[in-house]
């Protein structure tokens, strides 16, 4: 786990991520209202994906993680996706070419499904087991929080990484600590606040920048502002955990 000074790691900042999830739902619903056919054909911030690909993915993962919540509350385990990752990928490819109206309706339906699933989850339910990562309902809830925040920013519809909350950044830095390469002790020092995350172990490397920019970079996204590695190139990051 990351050592995050001044601000505790994400799960301790928000032991119950459901309120943040509901805010993310409301935000995405509002942004979808102005989406046009031209907009869904345009590139997203993810290489190789249009906004249509991205919205199809959000639709699928919304349903998948809501299903984890529904079954966990019944003390049952179920896979996130019927057919696993191949079915997930096929659904994105099949769905990305839909019209703006169809994509808007599809994502709205996923949010409509997710909202009651997550509002039914109480703080005492978060340690229930789920099939997602063979973990707990807390892990699934935090995953949906990440998917909402990061992919809403990826959609470039008026909400970006610069608007991520500081608790969200703390959670993401903690979750993505395994991306730091072996043999590197990486300090991410916020230039706009007191936060300092120390990730990994080995040769010391310090990168300074705004907290949201540090988080975007560790998440594989382009930071909005500059990052300062003290004159050295930024380390190559490993895969998403």
CSV table of C-alpha atoms in Angstrom, one decimal:
chain,number,residue,atom,x,y,z
A,1,UNK,CA,0.0,0.0,0.0
A,2,UNK,CA,1.2,3.5,-0.7
A,3,UNK,CA,2.4,5.7,2.0
A,4,UNK,CA,0.4,8.9,1.5
A,5,UNK,CA,1.4,11.7,3.9
A,6,UNK,CA,-1.1,14.4,5.1
A,7,UNK,CA,-4.0,12.6,3.4
A,8,UNK,CA,-4.8,8.9,4.2
A,9,UNK,CA,-5.0,6.3,1.5
A,10,UNK,CA,-8.3,6.2,-0.4
A,11,UNK,CA,-10.3,3.5,1.4
A,12,UNK,CA,-9.7,5.3,4.7
A,13,UNK,CA,-10.7,8.7,3.2
A,14,UNK,CA,-14.0,7.3,1.9
A,15,UNK,CA,-14.9,4.1,3.8
A,16,UNK,CA,-18.2,4.3,2.0
A,17,UNK,CA,-17.8,5.4,-1.7
A,18,UNK,CA,-21.5,5.3,-2.4
A,19,UNK,CA,-22.2,9.0,-2.0
A,20,UNK,CA,-19.3,9.8,-4.4
A,21,UNK,CA,-20.7,7.2,-6.9
A,22,UNK,CA,-24.1,8.9,-6.8
A,23,UNK,CA,-22.5,12.3,-7.5
A,24,UNK,CA,-20.7,10.7,-10.4
A,25,UNK,CA,-24.0,9.4,-11.8
A,26,UNK,CA,-25.6,12.8,-11.6
A,27,UNK,CA,-22.6,14.4,-13.3
A,28,UNK,CA,-22.5,12.0,-16.2
A,29,UNK,CA,-26.2,12.2,-16.7
A,30,UNK,CA,-25.9,16.0,-17.1
A,31,UNK,CA,-23.0,15.7,-19.5
A,32,UNK,CA,-24.8,13.2,-21.7
A,33,UNK,CA,-27.6,15.6,-22.5
A,34,UNK,CA,-25.6,17.5,-25.1
A,35,UNK,CA,-23.9,14.6,-26.8
A,36,UNK,CA,-24.4,14.6,-30.6
A,37,UNK,CA,-23.8,12.1,-33.3
A,38,UNK,CA,-20.7,13.9,-34.4
A,39,UNK,CA,-19.4,13.9,-30.8
A,40,UNK,CA,-19.8,10.2,-30.3
A,41,UNK,CA,-17.8,9.5,-33.5
A,42,UNK,CA,-15.0,11.9,-32.4
A,43,UNK,CA,-11.9,10.5,-30.5
A,44,UNK,CA,-12.0,10.2,-26.8
A,45,UNK,CA,-8.9,10.7,-24.6
A,46,UNK,CA,-8.1,7.0,-24.8
A,47,UNK,CA,-6.0,6.1,-27.9
A,48,UNK,CA,-7.9,4.1,-30.5
A,49,UNK,CA,-11.3,4.7,-28.9
A,50,UNK,CA,-14.0,7.1,-30.0
A,51,UNK,CA,-16.5,8.5,-27.4
A,52,UNK,CA,-18.8,5.7,-28.7
A,53,UNK,CA,-16.3,3.1,-27.6
A,54,UNK,CA,-15.9,4.8,-24.2
A,55,UNK,CA,-19.6,5.2,-23.6
A,56,UNK,CA,-20.2,1.5,-24.6
A,57,UNK,CA,-17.6,0.5,-22.0
A,58,UNK,CA,-19.2,2.6,-19.3
A,59,UNK,CA,-22.5,1.0,-20.1
A,60,UNK,CA,-21.1,-2.5,-19.7
A,61,UNK,CA,-19.0,-1.9,-16.6
A,62,UNK,CA,-21.9,-0.1,-15.0
A,63,UNK,CA,-24.2,-3.1,-15.4
A,64,UNK,CA,-21.4,-5.5,-14.5
A,65,UNK,CA,-20.5,-3.9,-11.2
A,66,UNK,CA,-24.1,-3.2,-10.2
A,67,UNK,CA,-24.6,-7.0,-10.7
A,68,UNK,CA,-21.8,-7.6,-8.2
A,69,UNK,CA,-23.6,-5.5,-5.6
A,70,UNK,CA,-27.0,-7.1,-6.2
A,71,UNK,CA,-25.8,-10.6,-5.9
A,72,UNK,CA,-23.5,-9.8,-2.9
A,73,UNK,CA,-26.5,-8.6,-0.9
A,74,UNK,CA,-28.1,-12.0,-1.5
A,75,UNK,CA,-24.8,-13.8,-0.4
A,76,UNK,CA,-24.3,-15.1,-4.0
A,77,UNK,CA,-21.3,-14.9,-6.2
A,78,UNK,CA,-21.5,-14.2,-10.0
A,79,UNK,CA,-19.0,-13.2,-12.6
A,80,UNK,CA,-19.0,-9.5,-13.6
A,81,UNK,CA,-19.6,-10.3,-17.3
A,82,UNK,CA,-21.3,-13.4,-18.8
A,83,UNK,CA,-18.6,-14.7,-21.1
A,84,UNK,CA,-15.7,-12.9,-19.4
A,85,UNK,CA,-13.4,-10.3,-21.0
A,86,UNK,CA,-14.0,-11.6,-24.6
A,87,UNK,CA,-17.7,-10.9,-24.2
A,88,UNK,CA,-17.0,-7.5,-22.7
A,89,UNK,CA,-14.7,-6.5,-25.6
A,90,UNK,CA,-17.2,-7.8,-28.2
A,91,UNK,CA,-20.0,-5.7,-26.6
A,92,UNK,CA,-17.9,-2.6,-26.9
A,93,UNK,CA,-17.1,-3.3,-30.6
A,94,UNK,CA,-20.7,-4.1,-31.3
A,95,UNK,CA,-22.1,-1.0,-29.5
A,96,UNK,CA,-19.7,1.9,-30.3
A,97,UNK,CA,-21.3,2.7,-33.6
A,98,UNK,CA,-24.8,3.4,-32.2
A,99,UNK,CA,-26.3,6.9,-32.6
A,100,UNK,CA,-25.9,9.5,-29.9
A,101,UNK,CA,-29.5,9.0,-28.8
A,102,UNK,CA,-29.0,5.2,-28.6
A,103,UNK,CA,-25.7,5.5,-26.6
A,104,UNK,CA,-27.3,8.1,-24.3
A,105,UNK,CA,-30.2,5.8,-23.6
A,106,UNK,CA,-27.9,2.8,-23.0
A,107,UNK,CA,-25.6,4.6,-20.5
A,108,UNK,CA,-28.7,6.1,-18.8
A,109,UNK,CA,-30.1,2.6,-18.5
A,110,UNK,CA,-26.9,1.4,-16.9
A,111,UNK,CA,-27.0,4.3,-14.4
A,112,UNK,CA,-30.6,3.5,-13.7
A,113,UNK,CA,-29.6,0.0,-12.9
A,114,UNK,CA,-26.6,1.0,-10.9
A,115,UNK,CA,-28.2,3.6,-8.7
A,116,UNK,CA,-30.6,1.3,-6.7
A,117,UNK,CA,-28.0,-1.4,-6.6
A,118,UNK,CA,-25.5,0.8,-4.9
A,119,UNK,CA,-27.9,2.8,-2.7
A,120,UNK,CA,-29.0,-0.6,-1.2
A,121,UNK,CA,-25.4,-1.2,0.0
A,122,UNK,CA,-24.8,-0.2,3.6
A,123,UNK,CA,-21.5,0.4,5.2
A,124,UNK,CA,-21.7,-3.0,6.9
A,125,UNK,CA,-22.2,-4.7,3.5
A,126,UNK,CA,-18.9,-3.5,2.0
A,127,UNK,CA,-16.9,-6.5,3.3
A,128,UNK,CA,-19.2,-9.0,1.6
A,129,UNK,CA,-17.3,-11.2,-0.9
A,130,UNK,CA,-17.7,-10.7,-4.7
A,131,UNK,CA,-16.4,-12.5,-7.7
A,132,UNK,CA,-14.8,-9.3,-9.1
A,133,UNK,CA,-11.1,-9.7,-8.4
A,134,UNK,CA,-12.2,-12.3,-5.8
A,135,UNK,CA,-12.4,-9.4,-3.5
A,136,UNK,CA,-15.1,-7.5,-1.5
A,137,UNK,CA,-18.0,-5.3,-2.3
A,138,UNK,CA,-15.8,-2.4,-1.2
A,139,UNK,CA,-13.4,-3.2,-4.0
A,140,UNK,CA,-16.2,-3.3,-6.5
A,141,UNK,CA,-17.7,0.0,-5.3
A,142,UNK,CA,-14.3,1.7,-5.5
A,143,UNK,CA,-13.8,0.2,-9.0
A,144,UNK,CA,-17.1,1.8,-10.1
A,145,UNK,CA,-16.0,5.1,-8.5
A,146,UNK,CA,-12.8,4.9,-10.5
A,147,UNK,CA,-14.5,4.0,-13.7
A,148,UNK,CA,-17.0,6.9,-13.4
A,149,UNK,CA,-14.4,9.5,-12.6
A,150,UNK,CA,-11.7,8.5,-15.0
A,151,UNK,CA,-13.9,7.7,-18.0
A,152,UNK,CA,-16.1,10.7,-17.5
A,153,UNK,CA,-12.8,12.7,-17.8
A,154,UNK,CA,-11.7,10.5,-20.8
A,155,UNK,CA,-14.9,11.4,-22.6
A,156,UNK,CA,-13.8,15.1,-22.7
A,157,UNK,CA,-17.4,16.4,-22.4
A,158,UNK,CA,-16.6,19.2,-20.1
A,159,UNK,CA,-15.3,17.4,-17.0
A,160,UNK,CA,-11.6,16.7,-16.8
A,161,UNK,CA,-9.0,15.3,-14.5
A,162,UNK,CA,-8.3,18.8,-13.1
A,163,UNK,CA,-11.7,18.5,-11.4
A,164,UNK,CA,-11.0,15.3,-9.5
A,165,UNK,CA,-11.4,15.6,-5.8
A,166,UNK,CA,-8.5,15.3,-3.4
A,167,UNK,CA,-10.0,12.2,-1.7
A,168,UNK,CA,-10.4,10.6,-5.2
A,169,UNK,CA,-6.7,11.4,-6.0
A,170,UNK,CA,-5.6,9.8,-2.7
A,171,UNK,CA,-7.5,6.6,-3.5
A,172,UNK,CA,-6.2,6.4,-7.1
A,173,UNK,CA,-2.6,6.9,-6.0
A,174,UNK,CA,-3.0,4.2,-3.4
A,175,UNK,CA,-4.7,1.8,-5.9
A,176,UNK,CA,-2.1,2.4,-8.6
A,177,UNK,CA,1.0,2.1,-6.5
A,178,UNK,CA,1.8,-1.3,-8.2
A,179,UNK,CA,2.5,0.6,-11.4
A,180,UNK,CA,5.7,2.0,-10.0
A,181,UNK,CA,8.6,-0.1,-11.6
A,182,UNK,CA,10.7,-2.4,-9.4
A,183,UNK,CA,13.7,-0.8,-7.8
A,184,UNK,CA,12.2,2.7,-7.7
A,185,UNK,CA,11.0,4.5,-4.6
A,186,UNK,CA,8.7,7.1,-6.2
A,187,UNK,CA,7.7,10.2,-4.2
A,188,UNK,CA,4.8,12.2,-5.8
A,189,UNK,CA,4.8,15.6,-4.2
A,190,UNK,CA,1.8,17.9,-4.7
A,191,UNK,CA,2.8,21.4,-5.6
A,192,UNK,CA,-0.6,22.7,-4.7
A,193,UNK,CA,-1.1,21.1,-1.3
A,194,UNK,CA,0.5,19.1,1.5
A,195,UNK,CA,0.0,15.7,0.0
A,196,UNK,CA,3.0,13.5,-0.7
A,197,UNK,CA,2.7,9.8,-1.8
A,198,UNK,CA,5.6,7.5,-1.4
A,199,UNK,CA,5.3,4.4,-3.7
A,200,UNK,CA,7.6,1.5,-4.1
A,201,UNK,CA,11.1,0.8,-2.8
A,202,UNK,CA,14.6,1.4,-4.2
A,203,UNK,CA,16.2,4.2,-6.0
A,204,UNK,CA,14.6,7.5,-4.9
A,205,UNK,CA,12.8,9.5,-7.6
A,206,UNK,CA,10.7,12.6,-6.9
A,207,UNK,CA,8.1,14.0,-9.2
A,208,UNK,CA,6.3,17.3,-8.4
A,209,UNK,CA,3.1,18.7,-9.8
A,210,UNK,CA,-0.5,19.5,-9.0
A,211,UNK,CA,-2.2,16.6,-7.2
A,212,UNK,CA,-4.6,16.0,-10.1
A,213,UNK,CA,-1.8,16.0,-12.6
A,214,UNK,CA,0.2,13.5,-10.6
A,215,UNK,CA,-2.9,11.3,-10.4
A,216,UNK,CA,-3.6,11.6,-14.1
A,217,UNK,CA,0.0,10.6,-15.0
A,218,UNK,CA,-0.1,7.6,-12.7
A,219,UNK,CA,-3.4,6.6,-14.3
A,220,UNK,CA,-1.8,6.8,-17.8
A,221,UNK,CA,-3.5,10.0,-18.7
A,222,UNK,CA,-2.0,13.2,-20.0
A,223,UNK,CA,-1.6,15.7,-17.1
A,224,UNK,CA,-3.1,19.2,-17.7
A,225,UNK,CA,0.0,20.9,-16.2
A,226,UNK,CA,3.7,20.3,-16.0
A,227,UNK,CA,5.4,17.6,-13.9
A,228,UNK,CA,8.9,18.2,-12.6
A,229,UNK,CA,11.1,15.1,-12.3
A,230,UNK,CA,14.1,17.2,-11.1
A,231,UNK,CA,15.6,17.1,-14.6
A,232,UNK,CA,15.4,13.3,-14.9
A,233,UNK,CA,12.9,11.6,-17.2
A,234,UNK,CA,9.8,10.3,-15.6
A,235,UNK,CA,9.9,6.5,-14.9
A,236,UNK,CA,8.1,4.1,-17.2
A,237,UNK,CA,5.1,2.8,-15.5
A,238,UNK,CA,4.0,-0.8,-15.3
A,239,UNK,CA,0.5,-2.1,-16.3
A,240,UNK,CA,-2.7,-1.3,-14.6
A,241,UNK,CA,-3.1,-3.6,-11.6
